[in-house]
Amino acid sequence: MDSECKIIEIIKILLADQKGIIKMAEIKMSYIFLEKEKHESKTIQKIIIEIIDNTVDKREEKNLIVDNTKIKYRIIQKENSNRCFLEMVAKERVNYSIAALKKVDNALFKSNQQRYYDGIRDYDGISENFCKRLYPKYAEFERKLRSLVLFILTKAYGNKWQKKTISEEQLKDLKEKAHGNVSLNETLENMDLSMLEIYLFEKRHVDYSKVINKNEICSIIEGMRPTSLWERHFEKFGSQESWMKKIVDVHKVRNKVAHQKTISIEEFTATIKQLNLINKDLT
């Protein structure tokens, strides 16, 4: 088995559904290719077809066969046009469809023939599928994190937790987002993940204005160092350093999921693994 086949097999394993359920879905990839440099004898369409032929196992009039996976395709370029359109649709098992489509996609964007064209993914169904699968994991993560924060802070401060832990500047930002006053019930819901990270992990100076003598200062001097909300109340769940890394790592892809942007196979497999672990830790 050559290295390319090994990569495809690894992708299939990584993308396999964790519960072993066979999932079928339609996944579409479509492209616009723009002429960059005119070939002496070939149209863009001809160049793209040649790349596909060198990548797939078999090309028929309407179908491509890639590693035993069928992909329906159509490619169009009008006469004298400098644009070419390609659409590919796979309707087999999700993991096989993604691996097959990605194999063709990689060939199109790594070919040395790119000097003749600029390629644009105008519909990225692979990333769409990744977003759909990651979104519920992120929803679970954010809800569980808010639940943990509320459980600990209401125990420590009761109904004063907002007043005791949120700065005037942070509260002002929350009110602007909420277009008015923010109830206790809505406080954390109005924080995006970036704000929540600052809220939990930013170092805060301890107010020692009420300390009145030297002995008291000496006895609590260690507690006077700037500490974060996490260090004060959440250390039993793990160190700040480890939780900051966990949250920052999954945050990197979170905005891509929220805004339906391109997500690579590597980002998807790493992020879903991280979210599964972090959601288990938050349970």
Short mmCIF file of C-alpha atoms in Angstrom, two decimals:
data_model
loop_
_atom_site.label_atom_id
_atom_site.label_comp_id
_atom_site.label_asym_id
_atom_site.label_seq_id
_atom_site.Cartn_x
_atom_site.Cartn_y
_atom_site.Cartn_z
CA MET A 1 0.00 0.00 0.00
CA ASP A 2 1.55 3.32 -1.05
CA SER A 3 1.75 6.37 1.20
CA GLU A 4 -1.30 8.07 -0.38
CA CYS A 5 -3.47 5.02 0.26
CA LYS A 6 -2.24 4.92 3.85
CA ILE A 7 -3.26 8.54 4.32
CA ILE A 8 -6.75 7.80 2.99
CA GLU A 9 -7.10 4.82 5.34
CA ILE A 10 -5.99 6.95 8.31
CA ILE A 11 -8.53 9.64 7.39
CA LYS A 12 -11.30 7.04 7.24
CA ILE A 13 -10.38 5.71 10.67
CA LEU A 14 -10.19 9.20 12.19
CA LEU A 15 -13.54 10.21 10.75
CA ALA A 16 -15.36 7.00 11.65
CA ASP A 17 -18.35 7.56 13.92
CA GLN A 18 -17.34 6.88 17.51
CA LYS A 19 -20.44 4.85 18.30
CA GLY A 20 -20.01 2.65 15.30
CA ILE A 21 -23.20 3.87 13.65
CA ILE A 22 -23.07 4.00 9.86
CA LYS A 23 -23.98 7.53 8.79
CA MET A 24 -24.96 8.50 5.28
CA ALA A 25 -25.13 12.07 4.05
CA GLU A 26 -24.90 14.12 0.91
CA ILE A 27 -21.69 16.11 0.79
CA LYS A 28 -21.12 18.65 -1.97
CA MET A 29 -17.97 20.40 -3.07
CA SER A 30 -18.12 23.03 -5.81
CA TYR A 31 -15.42 25.18 -7.34
CA ILE A 32 -14.80 28.13 -9.61
CA PHE A 33 -11.55 28.05 -11.57
CA LEU A 34 -10.33 31.30 -13.08
CA GLU A 35 -7.81 31.44 -15.89
CA LYS A 36 -4.53 32.88 -14.66
CA GLU A 37 -2.24 32.10 -17.57
CA LYS A 38 -3.45 30.90 -20.95
CA HIS A 39 -2.28 27.42 -21.95
CA GLU A 40 -1.12 27.15 -25.54
CA SER A 41 -3.60 24.39 -26.37
CA LYS A 42 -5.77 23.46 -23.36
CA THR A 43 -8.79 25.05 -21.75
CA ILE A 44 -9.09 25.24 -17.97
CA GLN A 45 -11.69 22.48 -18.17
CA LYS A 46 -9.26 20.20 -19.98
CA ILE A 47 -6.54 20.88 -17.41
CA ILE A 48 -8.90 20.15 -14.48
CA ILE A 49 -10.09 16.92 -16.11
CA GLU A 50 -6.51 15.78 -16.58
CA ILE A 51 -5.77 16.40 -12.89
CA ILE A 52 -8.88 14.45 -11.93
CA ASP A 53 -7.96 11.57 -14.26
CA ASN A 54 -4.55 11.33 -12.61
CA THR A 55 -6.18 11.19 -9.17
CA VAL A 56 -9.26 8.97 -9.36
CA ASP A 57 -9.47 5.24 -10.06
CA LYS A 58 -12.02 5.72 -12.82
CA ARG A 59 -13.87 8.57 -14.50
CA GLU A 60 -17.17 8.01 -16.24
CA GLU A 61 -19.47 10.49 -17.95
CA LYS A 62 -21.16 11.54 -14.70
CA ASN A 63 -19.30 9.64 -11.98
CA LEU A 64 -15.87 9.43 -10.44
CA ILE A 65 -14.70 6.34 -8.57
CA VAL A 66 -12.22 7.08 -5.78
CA ASP A 67 -11.15 4.24 -3.48
CA ASN A 68 -14.43 2.40 -4.18
CA THR A 69 -16.45 5.53 -3.41
CA LYS A 70 -18.72 7.00 -6.10
CA ILE A 71 -18.80 10.74 -6.65
CA LYS A 72 -21.25 12.39 -9.05
CA TYR A 73 -19.66 15.29 -10.88
CA ARG A 74 -20.22 17.86 -13.58
CA ILE A 75 -17.76 20.30 -15.09
CA ILE A 76 -18.71 23.25 -17.27
CA GLN A 77 -16.80 25.91 -19.19
CA LYS A 78 -18.53 28.03 -21.79
CA GLU A 79 -16.78 28.74 -25.04
CA ASN A 80 -14.31 31.64 -24.80
CA SER A 81 -14.95 31.94 -21.07
CA ASN A 82 -12.10 32.31 -18.59
CA ARG A 83 -14.14 30.54 -15.90
CA CYS A 84 -14.71 26.84 -15.31
CA PHE A 85 -17.18 25.32 -12.81
CA LEU A 86 -16.82 21.96 -11.10
CA GLU A 87 -19.34 20.32 -8.78
CA MET A 88 -18.86 17.01 -6.96
CA VAL A 89 -21.44 15.26 -4.79
CA ALA A 90 -20.97 12.10 -2.73
CA LYS A 91 -23.85 10.31 -0.99
CA GLU A 92 -22.15 7.36 0.68
CA ARG A 93 -20.90 6.86 4.24
CA VAL A 94 -19.75 10.21 5.56
CA ASN A 95 -16.22 9.11 6.37
CA TYR A 96 -15.68 7.49 2.95
CA SER A 97 -17.26 10.40 1.08
CA ILE A 98 -15.09 12.96 2.86
CA ALA A 99 -11.91 10.96 2.24
CA ALA A 100 -12.71 10.58 -1.48
CA LEU A 101 -13.71 14.21 -2.00
CA LYS A 102 -10.68 15.43 -0.08
CA LYS A 103 -8.38 13.34 -2.24
CA VAL A 104 -9.61 15.13 -5.36
CA ASP A 105 -9.62 18.50 -3.57
CA ASN A 106 -5.98 18.08 -2.55
CA ALA A 107 -5.01 17.22 -6.12
CA LEU A 108 -6.69 20.36 -7.46
CA PHE A 109 -4.96 22.66 -4.99
CA LYS A 110 -1.53 21.00 -5.04
CA SER A 111 -1.15 20.47 -8.77
CA ASN A 112 1.77 22.08 -10.57
CA GLN A 113 -0.82 23.07 -13.20
CA GLN A 114 -2.05 25.81 -10.88
CA ARG A 115 0.06 28.28 -12.79
CA TYR A 116 -2.79 28.22 -15.32
CA TYR A 117 -5.67 28.77 -12.88
CA ASP A 118 -6.80 30.16 -9.55
CA GLY A 119 -9.12 27.78 -7.69
CA ILE A 120 -11.87 28.86 -5.32
CA ARG A 121 -14.09 26.60 -3.23
CA ASP A 122 -17.46 28.31 -3.58
CA TYR A 123 -19.24 25.57 -1.59
CA ASP A 124 -17.26 23.54 0.97
CA GLY A 125 -19.45 20.64 2.05
CA ILE A 126 -16.60 18.93 3.91
CA SER A 127 -16.21 21.89 6.27
CA GLU A 128 -20.01 22.14 6.50
CA ASN A 129 -20.14 18.53 7.72
CA PHE A 130 -17.37 19.20 10.25
CA CYS A 131 -19.21 22.28 11.54
CA LYS A 132 -22.44 20.31 11.98
CA ARG A 133 -20.62 17.63 13.96
CA LEU A 134 -18.61 20.04 16.11
CA TYR A 135 -21.42 22.49 16.89
CA PRO A 136 -23.27 20.30 19.44
CA LYS A 137 -19.95 19.51 21.12
CA TYR A 138 -19.24 23.23 21.53
CA ALA A 139 -22.78 23.83 22.79
CA GLU A 140 -22.32 21.12 25.42
CA PHE A 141 -18.91 22.51 26.40
CA GLU A 142 -20.12 26.10 26.86
CA ARG A 143 -23.24 25.09 28.80
CA LYS A 144 -21.29 22.78 31.11
CA LEU A 145 -18.63 25.43 31.71
CA ARG A 146 -21.24 28.04 32.65
CA SER A 147 -22.93 25.51 34.91
CA LEU A 148 -19.67 24.79 36.74
CA VAL A 149 -18.90 28.49 37.18
CA LEU A 150 -22.37 29.21 38.59
CA PHE A 151 -22.28 26.20 40.91
CA ILE A 152 -18.99 27.29 42.49
CA LEU A 153 -19.55 31.05 42.61
CA THR A 154 -23.07 30.92 44.04
CA LYS A 155 -21.68 28.70 46.79
CA ALA A 156 -18.88 31.19 47.49
CA TYR A 157 -20.84 34.45 47.17
CA GLY A 158 -24.55 33.63 47.08
CA ASN A 159 -26.61 36.22 45.20
CA LYS A 160 -23.68 38.66 45.43
CA TRP A 161 -21.56 36.62 42.99
CA GLN A 162 -22.02 39.05 40.11
CA LYS A 163 -21.09 42.07 42.22
CA LYS A 164 -18.12 40.28 43.82
CA THR A 165 -16.55 38.79 40.70
CA ILE A 166 -17.36 41.06 37.75
CA SER A 167 -15.59 44.39 37.37
CA GLU A 168 -17.44 47.59 36.56
CA GLU A 169 -15.84 47.62 33.11
CA GLN A 170 -16.92 44.03 32.41
CA LEU A 171 -20.44 44.74 33.63
CA LYS A 172 -20.61 47.79 31.39
CA ASP A 173 -19.65 45.64 28.39
CA LEU A 174 -22.31 43.07 29.32
CA LYS A 175 -24.99 45.76 29.60
CA GLU A 176 -24.06 47.08 26.16
CA LYS A 177 -24.43 43.59 24.70
CA ALA A 178 -27.73 43.06 26.48
CA HIS A 179 -28.98 46.58 25.63
CA GLY A 180 -29.87 47.14 29.27
CA ASN A 181 -29.42 45.72 32.74
CA VAL A 182 -28.13 42.16 33.06
CA SER A 183 -29.88 39.82 35.49
CA LEU A 184 -28.01 37.12 37.41
CA ASN A 185 -29.65 34.57 35.13
CA GLU A 186 -28.30 36.26 31.99
CA THR A 187 -24.85 37.30 33.17
CA LEU A 188 -22.76 34.40 31.89
CA GLU A 189 -24.96 33.90 28.83
CA ASN A 190 -23.96 37.38 27.68
CA MET A 191 -20.27 36.49 27.84
CA ASP A 192 -18.68 35.11 24.71
CA LEU A 193 -15.90 32.57 25.12
CA SER A 194 -13.16 35.21 24.92
CA MET A 195 -14.75 37.24 27.70
CA LEU A 196 -15.31 34.14 29.79
CA GLU A 197 -11.62 33.23 29.46
CA ILE A 198 -10.62 36.69 30.75
CA TYR A 199 -13.21 36.46 33.54
CA LEU A 200 -11.86 33.13 34.77
CA PHE A 201 -8.13 33.40 34.16
CA GLU A 202 -7.12 37.08 34.36
CA LYS A 203 -5.00 37.91 37.41
CA ARG A 204 -6.80 40.12 39.92
CA HIS A 205 -5.30 42.19 42.73
CA VAL A 206 -6.59 41.36 46.18
CA ASP A 207 -8.20 44.25 48.07
CA TYR A 208 -6.27 44.51 51.33
CA SER A 209 -7.42 48.00 52.31
CA LYS A 210 -9.16 46.59 55.38
CA VAL A 211 -5.99 45.00 56.76
CA ILE A 212 -5.10 47.14 59.75
CA ASN A 213 -1.88 45.84 61.26
CA LYS A 214 1.49 44.36 60.43
CA ASN A 215 0.72 40.91 61.87
CA GLU A 216 -2.36 40.54 59.72
CA ILE A 217 -0.40 41.57 56.65
CA CYS A 218 2.33 39.01 57.33
CA SER A 219 -0.17 36.21 57.94
CA ILE A 220 -1.91 36.66 54.63
CA ILE A 221 0.88 38.04 52.46
CA GLU A 222 0.85 34.93 50.25
CA GLY A 223 -2.81 35.51 49.63
CA MET A 224 -2.08 39.08 48.56
CA ARG A 225 -0.46 38.10 45.29
CA PRO A 226 -2.59 38.72 42.20
CA THR A 227 -4.71 35.64 41.54
CA SER A 228 -7.39 34.74 39.06
CA LEU A 229 -10.95 33.70 39.79
CA TRP A 230 -9.98 30.18 38.71
CA GLU A 231 -7.07 30.01 41.16
CA ARG A 232 -9.29 31.17 44.01
CA HIS A 233 -12.25 28.91 43.47
CA PHE A 234 -11.67 26.25 40.80
CA GLU A 235 -8.23 24.76 41.49
CA LYS A 236 -9.75 21.51 42.80
CA PHE A 237 -10.94 20.84 39.24
CA GLY A 238 -7.42 21.23 37.84
CA SER A 239 -4.70 23.83 37.51
CA GLN A 240 -5.30 27.12 35.75
CA GLU A 241 -2.51 26.35 33.30
CA SER A 242 -4.08 23.06 32.18
CA TRP A 243 -7.61 24.49 31.88
CA MET A 244 -6.43 27.61 30.06
CA LYS A 245 -4.73 25.36 27.51
CA LYS A 246 -7.84 23.18 27.12
CA ILE A 247 -10.16 26.15 26.59
CA VAL A 248 -7.80 28.15 24.37
CA ASP A 249 -7.14 25.07 22.21
CA VAL A 250 -10.82 24.47 21.46
CA HIS A 251 -11.47 28.20 21.10
CA LYS A 252 -9.21 28.30 18.03
CA VAL A 253 -11.72 26.38 15.91
CA ARG A 254 -14.89 27.54 17.67
CA ASN A 255 -15.19 30.77 15.64
CA LYS A 256 -14.71 28.83 12.41
CA VAL A 257 -17.63 26.59 13.39
CA ALA A 258 -19.80 29.55 14.39
CA HIS A 259 -19.16 31.36 11.11
CA GLN A 260 -19.09 28.30 8.81
CA LYS A 261 -15.49 28.71 7.69
CA THR A 262 -13.05 26.20 6.24
CA ILE A 263 -11.98 23.49 8.68
CA SER A 264 -9.23 21.03 7.84
CA ILE A 265 -9.41 17.32 8.61
CA GLU A 266 -6.56 17.79 11.09
CA GLU A 267 -8.41 20.60 12.89
CA PHE A 268 -11.62 18.57 13.00
CA THR A 269 -10.08 15.37 14.38
CA ALA A 270 -8.00 17.21 16.99
CA THR A 271 -10.86 19.46 18.11
CA ILE A 272 -13.52 16.77 18.43
CA LYS A 273 -11.09 14.70 20.51
CA GLN A 274 -10.36 17.71 22.75
CA LEU A 275 -14.06 18.55 23.15
CA ASN A 276 -14.95 14.98 24.06
CA LEU A 277 -12.27 14.99 26.77
CA ILE A 278 -13.12 18.43 28.14
CA ASN A 279 -16.87 17.71 28.21
CA LYS A 280 -16.13 14.53 30.15
CA ASP A 281 -14.03 16.53 32.64
CA LEU A 282 -16.87 19.04 33.06
CA THR A 283 -19.49 16.37 33.75
#
